[in-house]
Tab-separated table of C-alpha atoms and ligand atoms in Angstrom:
chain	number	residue	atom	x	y	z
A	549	UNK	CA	63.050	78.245	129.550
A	550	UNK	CA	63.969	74.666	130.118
A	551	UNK	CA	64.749	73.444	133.036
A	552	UNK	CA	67.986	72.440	134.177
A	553	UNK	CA	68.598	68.792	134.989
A	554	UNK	CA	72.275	68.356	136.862
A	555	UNK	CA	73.528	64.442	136.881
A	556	UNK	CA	73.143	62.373	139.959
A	557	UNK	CA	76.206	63.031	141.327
A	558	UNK	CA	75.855	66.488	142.279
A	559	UNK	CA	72.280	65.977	144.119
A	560	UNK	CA	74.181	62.547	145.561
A	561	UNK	CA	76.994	64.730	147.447
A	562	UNK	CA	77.084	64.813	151.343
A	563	UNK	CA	77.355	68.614	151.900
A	564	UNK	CA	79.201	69.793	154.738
A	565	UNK	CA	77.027	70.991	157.833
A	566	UNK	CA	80.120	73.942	158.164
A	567	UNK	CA	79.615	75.537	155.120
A	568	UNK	CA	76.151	75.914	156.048
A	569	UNK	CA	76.679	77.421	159.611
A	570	UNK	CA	79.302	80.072	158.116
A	571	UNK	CA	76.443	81.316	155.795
A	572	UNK	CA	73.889	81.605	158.554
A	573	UNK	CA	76.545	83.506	160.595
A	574	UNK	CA	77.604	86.002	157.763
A	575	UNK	CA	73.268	86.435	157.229
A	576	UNK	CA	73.633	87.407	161.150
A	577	UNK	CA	76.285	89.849	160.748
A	578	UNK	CA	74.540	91.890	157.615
A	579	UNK	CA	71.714	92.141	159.956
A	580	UNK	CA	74.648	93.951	162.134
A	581	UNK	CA	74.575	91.181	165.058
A	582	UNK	CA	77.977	90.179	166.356
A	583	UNK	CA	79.268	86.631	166.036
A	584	UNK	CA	82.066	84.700	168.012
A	585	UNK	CA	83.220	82.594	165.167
A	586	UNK	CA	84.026	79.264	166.785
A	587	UNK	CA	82.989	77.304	163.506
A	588	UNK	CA	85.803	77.412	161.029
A	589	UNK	CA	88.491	75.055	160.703
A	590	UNK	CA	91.238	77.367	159.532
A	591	UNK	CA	94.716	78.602	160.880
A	592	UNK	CA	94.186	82.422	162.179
A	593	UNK	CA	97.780	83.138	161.551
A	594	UNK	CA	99.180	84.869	158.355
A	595	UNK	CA	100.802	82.964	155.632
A	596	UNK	CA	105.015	83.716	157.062
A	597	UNK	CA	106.403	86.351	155.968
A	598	UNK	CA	109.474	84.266	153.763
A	599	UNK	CA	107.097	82.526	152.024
A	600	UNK	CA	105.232	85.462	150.623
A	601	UNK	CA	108.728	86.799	150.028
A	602	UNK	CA	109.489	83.695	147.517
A	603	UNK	CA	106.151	83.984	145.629
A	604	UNK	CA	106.301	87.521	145.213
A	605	UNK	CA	110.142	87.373	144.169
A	606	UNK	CA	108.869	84.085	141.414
A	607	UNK	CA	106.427	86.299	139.921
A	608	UNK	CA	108.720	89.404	139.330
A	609	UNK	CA	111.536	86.946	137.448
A	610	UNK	CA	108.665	85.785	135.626
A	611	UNK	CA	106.837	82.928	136.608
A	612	UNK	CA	107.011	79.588	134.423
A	613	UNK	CA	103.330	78.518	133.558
A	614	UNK	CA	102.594	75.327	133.661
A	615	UNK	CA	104.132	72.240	135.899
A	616	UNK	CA	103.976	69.077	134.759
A	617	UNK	CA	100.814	67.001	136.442
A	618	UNK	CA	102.401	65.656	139.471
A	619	UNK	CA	104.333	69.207	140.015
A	620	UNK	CA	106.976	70.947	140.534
A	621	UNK	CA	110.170	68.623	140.533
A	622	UNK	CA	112.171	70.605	143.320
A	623	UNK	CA	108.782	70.695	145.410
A	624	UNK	CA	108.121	66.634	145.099
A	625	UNK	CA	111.640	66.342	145.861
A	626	UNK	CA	111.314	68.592	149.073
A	627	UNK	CA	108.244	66.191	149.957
A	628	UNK	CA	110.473	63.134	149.496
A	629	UNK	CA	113.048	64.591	151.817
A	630	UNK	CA	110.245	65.692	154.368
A	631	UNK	CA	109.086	62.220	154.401
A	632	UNK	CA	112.272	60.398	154.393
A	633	UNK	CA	113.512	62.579	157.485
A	634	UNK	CA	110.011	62.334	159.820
A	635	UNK	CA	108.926	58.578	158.887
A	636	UNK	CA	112.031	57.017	158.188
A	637	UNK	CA	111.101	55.754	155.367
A	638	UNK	CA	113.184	56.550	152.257
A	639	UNK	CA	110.604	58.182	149.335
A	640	UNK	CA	111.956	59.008	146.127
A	641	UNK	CA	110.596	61.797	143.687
A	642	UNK	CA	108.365	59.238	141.814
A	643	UNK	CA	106.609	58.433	145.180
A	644	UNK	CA	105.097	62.333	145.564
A	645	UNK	CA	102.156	63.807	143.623
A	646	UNK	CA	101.751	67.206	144.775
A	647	UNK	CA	97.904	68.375	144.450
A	648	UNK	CA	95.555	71.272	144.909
A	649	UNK	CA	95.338	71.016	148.356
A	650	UNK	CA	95.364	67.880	150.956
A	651	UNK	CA	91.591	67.933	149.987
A	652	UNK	CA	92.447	66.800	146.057
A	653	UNK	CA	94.911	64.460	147.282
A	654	UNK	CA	92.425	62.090	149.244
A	655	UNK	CA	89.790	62.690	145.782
A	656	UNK	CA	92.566	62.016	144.120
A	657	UNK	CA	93.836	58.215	145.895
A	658	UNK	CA	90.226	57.465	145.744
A	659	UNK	CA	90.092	58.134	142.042
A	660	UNK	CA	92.807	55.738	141.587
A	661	UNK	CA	91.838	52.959	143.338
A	662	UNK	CA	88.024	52.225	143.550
A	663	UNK	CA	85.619	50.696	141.520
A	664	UNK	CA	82.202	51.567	141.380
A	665	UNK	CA	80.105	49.554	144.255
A	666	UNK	CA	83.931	48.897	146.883
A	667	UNK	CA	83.234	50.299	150.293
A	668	UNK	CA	85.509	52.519	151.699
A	669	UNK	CA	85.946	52.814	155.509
A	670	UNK	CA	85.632	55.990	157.303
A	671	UNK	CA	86.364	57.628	160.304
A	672	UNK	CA	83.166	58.726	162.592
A	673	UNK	CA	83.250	61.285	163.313
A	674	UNK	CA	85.269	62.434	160.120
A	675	UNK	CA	85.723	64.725	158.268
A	676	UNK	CA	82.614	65.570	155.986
A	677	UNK	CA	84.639	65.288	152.761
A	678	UNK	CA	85.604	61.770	153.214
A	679	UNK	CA	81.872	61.012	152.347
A	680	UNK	CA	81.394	63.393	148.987
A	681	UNK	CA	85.077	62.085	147.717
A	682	UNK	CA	84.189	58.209	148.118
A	683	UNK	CA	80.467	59.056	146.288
A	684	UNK	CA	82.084	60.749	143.658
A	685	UNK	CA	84.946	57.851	142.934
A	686	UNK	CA	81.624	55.393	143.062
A	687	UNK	CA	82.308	53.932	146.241
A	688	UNK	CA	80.430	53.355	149.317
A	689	UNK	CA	81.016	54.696	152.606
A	690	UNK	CA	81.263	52.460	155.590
A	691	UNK	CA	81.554	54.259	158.769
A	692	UNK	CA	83.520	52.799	161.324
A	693	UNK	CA	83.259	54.018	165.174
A	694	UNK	CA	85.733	56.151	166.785
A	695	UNK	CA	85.123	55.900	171.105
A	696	UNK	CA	84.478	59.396	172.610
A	697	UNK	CA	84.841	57.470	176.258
A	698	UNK	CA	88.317	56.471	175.203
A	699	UNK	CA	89.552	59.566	173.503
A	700	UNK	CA	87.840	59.156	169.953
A	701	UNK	CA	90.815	56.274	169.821
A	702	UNK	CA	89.355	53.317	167.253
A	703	UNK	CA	87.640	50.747	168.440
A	704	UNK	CA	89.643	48.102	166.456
A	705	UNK	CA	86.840	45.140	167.033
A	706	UNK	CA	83.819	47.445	166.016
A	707	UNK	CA	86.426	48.477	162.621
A	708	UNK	CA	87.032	44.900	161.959
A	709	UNK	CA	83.133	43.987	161.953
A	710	UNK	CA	82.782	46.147	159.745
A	711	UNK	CA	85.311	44.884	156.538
A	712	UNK	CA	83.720	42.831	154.116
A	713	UNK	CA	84.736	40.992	150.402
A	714	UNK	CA	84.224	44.489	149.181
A	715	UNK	CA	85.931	46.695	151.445
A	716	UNK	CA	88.883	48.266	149.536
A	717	UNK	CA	90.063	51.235	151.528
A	718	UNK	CA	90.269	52.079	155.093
A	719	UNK	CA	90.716	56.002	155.815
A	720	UNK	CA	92.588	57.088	158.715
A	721	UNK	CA	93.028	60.569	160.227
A	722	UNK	CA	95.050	61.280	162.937
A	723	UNK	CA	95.606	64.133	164.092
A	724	UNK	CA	92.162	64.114	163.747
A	725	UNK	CA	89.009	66.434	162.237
A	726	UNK	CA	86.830	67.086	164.306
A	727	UNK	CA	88.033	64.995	167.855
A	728	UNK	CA	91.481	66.422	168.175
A	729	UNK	CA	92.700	63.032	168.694
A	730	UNK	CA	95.730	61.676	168.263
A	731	UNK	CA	96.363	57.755	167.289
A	732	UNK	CA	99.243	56.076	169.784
A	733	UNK	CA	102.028	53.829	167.831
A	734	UNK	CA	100.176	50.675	168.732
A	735	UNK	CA	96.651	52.058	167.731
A	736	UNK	CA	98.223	52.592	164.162
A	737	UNK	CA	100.308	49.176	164.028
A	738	UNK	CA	97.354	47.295	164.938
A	739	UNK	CA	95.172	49.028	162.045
A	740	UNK	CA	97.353	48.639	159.562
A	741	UNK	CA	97.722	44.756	160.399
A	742	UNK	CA	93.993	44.383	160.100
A	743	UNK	CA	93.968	46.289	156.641
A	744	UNK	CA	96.977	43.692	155.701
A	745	UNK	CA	95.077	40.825	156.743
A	746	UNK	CA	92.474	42.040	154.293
A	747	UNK	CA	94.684	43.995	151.305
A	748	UNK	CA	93.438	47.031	151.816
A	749	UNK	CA	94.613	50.436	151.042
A	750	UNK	CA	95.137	52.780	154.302
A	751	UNK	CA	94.900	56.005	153.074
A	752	UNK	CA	95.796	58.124	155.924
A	753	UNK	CA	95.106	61.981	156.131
A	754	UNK	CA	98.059	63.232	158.380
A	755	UNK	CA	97.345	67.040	157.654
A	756	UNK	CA	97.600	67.759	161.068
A	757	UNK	CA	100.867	65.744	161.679
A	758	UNK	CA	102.883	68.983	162.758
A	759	UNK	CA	100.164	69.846	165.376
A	760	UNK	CA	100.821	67.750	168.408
A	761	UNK	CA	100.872	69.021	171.787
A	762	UNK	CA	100.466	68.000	175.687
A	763	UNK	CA	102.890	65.566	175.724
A	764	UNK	CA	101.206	63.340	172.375
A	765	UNK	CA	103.274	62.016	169.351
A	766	UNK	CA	102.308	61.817	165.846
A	767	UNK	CA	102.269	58.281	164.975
A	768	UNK	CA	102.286	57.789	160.891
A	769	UNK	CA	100.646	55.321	158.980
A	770	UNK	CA	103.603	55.623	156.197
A	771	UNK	CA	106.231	54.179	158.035
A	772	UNK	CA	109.614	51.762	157.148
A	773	UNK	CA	107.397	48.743	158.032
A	774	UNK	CA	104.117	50.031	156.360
A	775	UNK	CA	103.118	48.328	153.078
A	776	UNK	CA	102.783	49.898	149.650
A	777	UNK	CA	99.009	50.129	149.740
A	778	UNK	CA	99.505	52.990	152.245
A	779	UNK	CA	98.521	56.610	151.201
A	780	UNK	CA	100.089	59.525	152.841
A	781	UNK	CA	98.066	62.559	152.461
A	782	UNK	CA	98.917	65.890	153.769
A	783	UNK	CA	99.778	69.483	152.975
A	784	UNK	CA	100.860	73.085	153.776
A	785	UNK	CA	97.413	74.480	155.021
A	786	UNK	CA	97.900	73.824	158.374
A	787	UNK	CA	101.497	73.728	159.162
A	788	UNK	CA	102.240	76.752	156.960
A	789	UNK	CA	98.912	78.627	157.636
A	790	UNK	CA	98.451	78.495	153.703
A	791	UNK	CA	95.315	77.543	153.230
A	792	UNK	CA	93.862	79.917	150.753
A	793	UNK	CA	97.307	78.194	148.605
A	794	UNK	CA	95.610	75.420	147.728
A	795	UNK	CA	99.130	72.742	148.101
A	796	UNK	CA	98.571	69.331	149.215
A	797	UNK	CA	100.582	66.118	148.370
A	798	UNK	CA	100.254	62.139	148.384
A	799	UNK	CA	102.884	60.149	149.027
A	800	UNK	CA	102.606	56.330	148.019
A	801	UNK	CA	103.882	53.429	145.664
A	802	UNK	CA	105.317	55.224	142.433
A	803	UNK	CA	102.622	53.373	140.390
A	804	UNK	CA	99.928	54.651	142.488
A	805	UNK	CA	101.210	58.254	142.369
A	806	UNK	CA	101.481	58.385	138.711
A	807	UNK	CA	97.945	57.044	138.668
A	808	UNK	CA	97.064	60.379	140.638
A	809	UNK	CA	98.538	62.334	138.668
A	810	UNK	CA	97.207	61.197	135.565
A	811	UNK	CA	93.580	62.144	136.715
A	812	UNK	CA	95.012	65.639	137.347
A	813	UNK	CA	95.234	66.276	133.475
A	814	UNK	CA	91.215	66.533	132.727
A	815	UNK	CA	90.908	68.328	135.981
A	816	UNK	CA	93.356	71.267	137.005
A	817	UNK	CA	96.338	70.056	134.623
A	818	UNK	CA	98.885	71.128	137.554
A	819	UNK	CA	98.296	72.574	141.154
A	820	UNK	CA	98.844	76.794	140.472
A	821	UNK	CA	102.608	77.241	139.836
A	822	UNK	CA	102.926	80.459	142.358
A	823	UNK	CA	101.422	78.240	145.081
A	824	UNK	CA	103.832	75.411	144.473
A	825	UNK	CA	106.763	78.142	144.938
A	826	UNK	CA	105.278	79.319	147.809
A	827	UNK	CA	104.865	75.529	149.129
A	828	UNK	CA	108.791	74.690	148.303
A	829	UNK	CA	109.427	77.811	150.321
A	830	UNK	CA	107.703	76.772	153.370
A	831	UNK	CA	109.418	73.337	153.228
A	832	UNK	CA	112.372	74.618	152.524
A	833	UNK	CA	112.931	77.688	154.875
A	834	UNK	CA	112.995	78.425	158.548
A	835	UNK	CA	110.227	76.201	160.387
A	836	UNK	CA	109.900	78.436	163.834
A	837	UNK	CA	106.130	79.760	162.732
A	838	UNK	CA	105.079	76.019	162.649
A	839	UNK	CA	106.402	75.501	166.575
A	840	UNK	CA	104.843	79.298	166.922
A	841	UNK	CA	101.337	78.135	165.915
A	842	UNK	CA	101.799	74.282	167.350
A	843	UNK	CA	102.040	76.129	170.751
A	844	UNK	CA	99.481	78.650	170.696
A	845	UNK	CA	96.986	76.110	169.680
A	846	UNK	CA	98.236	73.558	172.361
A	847	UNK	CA	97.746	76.526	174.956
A	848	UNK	CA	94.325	77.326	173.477
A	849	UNK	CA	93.627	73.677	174.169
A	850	UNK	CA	94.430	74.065	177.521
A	851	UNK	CA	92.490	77.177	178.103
A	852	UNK	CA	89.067	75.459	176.409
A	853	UNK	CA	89.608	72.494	178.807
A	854	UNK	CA	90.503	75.098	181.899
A	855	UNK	CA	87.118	76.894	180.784
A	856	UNK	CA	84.843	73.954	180.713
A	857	UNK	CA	86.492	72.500	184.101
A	858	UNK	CA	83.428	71.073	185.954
A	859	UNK	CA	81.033	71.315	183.132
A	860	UNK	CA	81.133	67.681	181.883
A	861	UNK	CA	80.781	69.499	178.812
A	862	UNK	CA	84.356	68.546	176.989
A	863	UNK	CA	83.833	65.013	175.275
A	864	UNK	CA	87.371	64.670	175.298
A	865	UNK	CA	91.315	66.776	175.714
A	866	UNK	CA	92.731	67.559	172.451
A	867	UNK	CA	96.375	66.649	171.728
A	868	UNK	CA	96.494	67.528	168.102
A	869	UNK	CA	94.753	69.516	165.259
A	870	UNK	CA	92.521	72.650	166.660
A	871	UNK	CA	89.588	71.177	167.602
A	872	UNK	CA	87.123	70.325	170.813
A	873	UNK	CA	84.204	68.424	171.008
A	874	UNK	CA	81.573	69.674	173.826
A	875	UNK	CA	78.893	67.651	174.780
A	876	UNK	CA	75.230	68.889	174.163
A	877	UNK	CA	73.249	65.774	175.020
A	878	UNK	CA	71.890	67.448	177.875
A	879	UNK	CA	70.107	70.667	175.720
A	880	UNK	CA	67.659	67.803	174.423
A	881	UNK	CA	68.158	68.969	171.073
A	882	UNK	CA	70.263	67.506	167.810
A	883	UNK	CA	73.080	69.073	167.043
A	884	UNK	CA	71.843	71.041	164.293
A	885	UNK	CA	69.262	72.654	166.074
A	886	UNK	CA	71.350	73.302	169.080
A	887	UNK	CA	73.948	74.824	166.619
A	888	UNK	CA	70.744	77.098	165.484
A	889	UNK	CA	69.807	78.323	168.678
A	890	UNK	CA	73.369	78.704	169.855
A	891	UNK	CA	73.864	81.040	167.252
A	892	UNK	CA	70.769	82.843	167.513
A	893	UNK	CA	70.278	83.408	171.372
A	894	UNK	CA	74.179	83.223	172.077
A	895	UNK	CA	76.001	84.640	169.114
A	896	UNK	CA	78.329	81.943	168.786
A	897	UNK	CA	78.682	79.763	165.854
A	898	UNK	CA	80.222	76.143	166.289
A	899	UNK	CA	79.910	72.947	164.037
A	900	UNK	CA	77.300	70.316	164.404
A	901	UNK	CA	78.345	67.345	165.092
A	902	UNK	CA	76.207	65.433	163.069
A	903	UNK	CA	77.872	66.204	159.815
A	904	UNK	CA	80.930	64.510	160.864
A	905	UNK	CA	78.633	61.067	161.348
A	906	UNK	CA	76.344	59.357	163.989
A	907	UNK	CA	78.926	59.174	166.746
A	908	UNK	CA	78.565	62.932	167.169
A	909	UNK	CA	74.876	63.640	166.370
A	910	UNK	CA	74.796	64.896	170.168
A	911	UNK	CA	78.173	66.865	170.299
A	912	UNK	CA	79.303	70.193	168.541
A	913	UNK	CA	82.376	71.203	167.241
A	914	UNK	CA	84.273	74.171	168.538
A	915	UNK	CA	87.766	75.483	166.738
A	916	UNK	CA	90.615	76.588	168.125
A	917	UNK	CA	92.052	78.253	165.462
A	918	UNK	CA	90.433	81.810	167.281
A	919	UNK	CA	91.644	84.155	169.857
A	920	UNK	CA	92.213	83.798	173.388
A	921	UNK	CA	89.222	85.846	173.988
A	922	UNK	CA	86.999	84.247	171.557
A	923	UNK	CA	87.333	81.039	172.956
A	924	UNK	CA	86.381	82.118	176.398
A	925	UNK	CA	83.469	84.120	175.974
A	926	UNK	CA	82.243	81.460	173.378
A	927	UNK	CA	82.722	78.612	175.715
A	928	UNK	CA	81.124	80.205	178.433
A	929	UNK	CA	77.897	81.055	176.345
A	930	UNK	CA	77.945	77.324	175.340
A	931	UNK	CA	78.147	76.625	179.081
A	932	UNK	CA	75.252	79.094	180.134
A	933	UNK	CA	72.913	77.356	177.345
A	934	UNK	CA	73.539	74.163	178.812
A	935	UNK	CA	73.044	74.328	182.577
A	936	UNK	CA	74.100	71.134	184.617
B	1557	PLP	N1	91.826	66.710	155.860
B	1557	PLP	C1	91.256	67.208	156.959
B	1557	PLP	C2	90.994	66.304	158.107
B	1557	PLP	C3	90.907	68.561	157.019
B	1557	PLP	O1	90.336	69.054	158.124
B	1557	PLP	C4	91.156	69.377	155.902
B	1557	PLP	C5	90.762	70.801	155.899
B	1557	PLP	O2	90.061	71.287	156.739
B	1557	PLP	C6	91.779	68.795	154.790
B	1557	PLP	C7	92.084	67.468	154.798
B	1557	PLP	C8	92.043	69.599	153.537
B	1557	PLP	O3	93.076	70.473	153.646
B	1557	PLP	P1	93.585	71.288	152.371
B	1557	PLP	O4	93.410	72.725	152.691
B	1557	PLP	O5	95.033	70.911	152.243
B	1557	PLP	O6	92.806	70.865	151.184
């Protein structure tokens, strides 16, 4: 038989350290061992109930097939209105590509605006994706420091180091994956006057933006006074609990959103027509189930921080998203390895930090998207493998 010989680009992709926690806890499980899953970065609410309504009542009046590229016109037009209302910034139609998921947006924006060899800057820690997207548009990923001491916030002289002559985009996430962090106002301003000083493209991931909690605001990159070289991402997976929907959208100059969807032909055609109804639904309809889940995951952040009171162990508070970073410099061990052992000995499965860049090589990721109880008992096996 001859052998198979893939192109570069496959063997070239960052894989995400997640993925390959999940699989050793579902190899635990068939052996019949329990496992508090604190890994995964997914809602644990249903899809509401109205939006399941409106894609099951589109498919018994006979769903249309395809959209065109860029989507269904009501939906982009509900995005516009979304983004007019919470940024202040008035977005017409043209402006919105909607996309199979937040995750083909950013692939997307990065498509459209990189040549082979221009470094794109990226969170650290960040989410793993942001490293396979930029290798597969040709780019190359510069990290740039986020400061666990202050928050995860950026460290705007270490960012500015770090743009050179070929520096062309400068990634921003906030709320963010995996630090829970959430930008100020004047964090944002001043990043987006550095990537003005040096034409850059912001293209900033706000999938989060709807949860905020403790008191934090979510500050936007796409703003009134933001230039057109800024790229809103975001989507219904984690407002809407829909992320097995696949919806996302980008939001940005009308040239650069046509771009988008142009590469969507060779590569899905359209986002899946039931999943855009289901998306215009969630937009659309009654938004109580996104202030539901916005305040059980605040709470949950507050009970994570009440359980590791006196630890040490909490890098820093969450405001936004549904994450917590913990602090394992003390096991002696990487974070893969303590993310091994934590599983076997413990039970519990959490990210390593290390796949989300250097910053967090000694820190793990735990989710909040998991019950009350899960998060307690987890967190206080994490706490009993690391005694102060
Ligand atoms: N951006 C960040 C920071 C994420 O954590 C995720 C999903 O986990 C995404 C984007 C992708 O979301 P979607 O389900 O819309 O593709």
């Amino acid at each position: 038989m001859s052998e198979t010989v893939l192109a570069a680009r496959v063997g070239a992709l960052h894989r995400s350290g997640i993925r390959a926690v999940m699989a050793l806890a579902a190899q635990r499980e068939r052996a019949g061992k329990p496992v508090i899953h604190l890994e995964v970065g997914q809602p644990d609410f249903p899809t509401p109930a109205h939006i399941l309504d409106a894609a099951c009542r589109a498919m018994q009046n006979g769903l249309p097939g395809y959209t065109p590229n860029a989507g269904i016109t009501s939906l982009r037009e509900a995005v516009a209105e979304r983004v007019t209302r919470l940024n202040g910034r008035p977005v017409s139609v043209d402006s919105v590509c909607i996309t199979s998921g937040a995750v083909a947006a950013l692939q997307l924006a990065l498509l459209a605006v990189v040549e082979p060899g221009d470094e794109v800057l990226i969170p650290d820690p960040g989410w793993p994706n942001y490293r396979s997207a930029t290798t597969l548009a040709g780019g190359v990923c510069v990290p740039y420091p986020l400061n666990p001491v202050r928050g995860f916030a950026i460290d705007l002289d270490a960012l500015a180091a770090r743009i050179s002559a070929r520096s062309r985009v400068l990634m921003l996430n906030s709320p963010g994956n995996p630090t829970g962090a959430v930008f100020t106002a004047e964090q944002v301003a001043s990043v987006l006057a550095l990537a003005e000083q040096h034409g850059l493209y912001v293209l900033s991931d706000e999938v989060y933006e709807d949860l905020v909690f403790g008191g934090a605001r979510h500050a936007s990159a796409f703003t009134a006074a933001s230039s057109d070289r800024v790229i809103l991402v975001s989507g219904a997976s984690k407002s809407y609990a829909m992320t097995g929907w696949r919806i996302g959208w980008l939001v940005a100059h009308p040239a650069l959103a046509a771009g988008a969807a142009a590469l969507v032909e060779p590569q899905t055609s359209c986002p899946a027509t039931i999943a855009q109804v289901a998306a215009e639904a969630a937009l659309r309809g009654p938004q109580d189930a996104v202030g539901t889940m916005r305040d059980a995951y605040g709470r949950r952040a507050q009970l994570a921080a009440a359980c590791l009171e006196g630890t040490g162990l909490l890098v820093a508070r969450p405001s936004g998203a549904f994450y917590a970073m913990l602090d394992i410099a003390r096991s002696g061990l990487d974070s893969s390895m303590f993310v091994q052992r934590a599983l076997e000995i413990s039970g519990v499965a959490v990210a390593p930090g290390s796949t989300f860049g250097a910053v967090a090589a000694k820190n793990v990721r735990v989710s909040l998207a998991s019950s009350d109880d899960a998060i307690r008992e987890g967190l206080r096996r994490l706490a009993d493998l690391l005694p102060g």
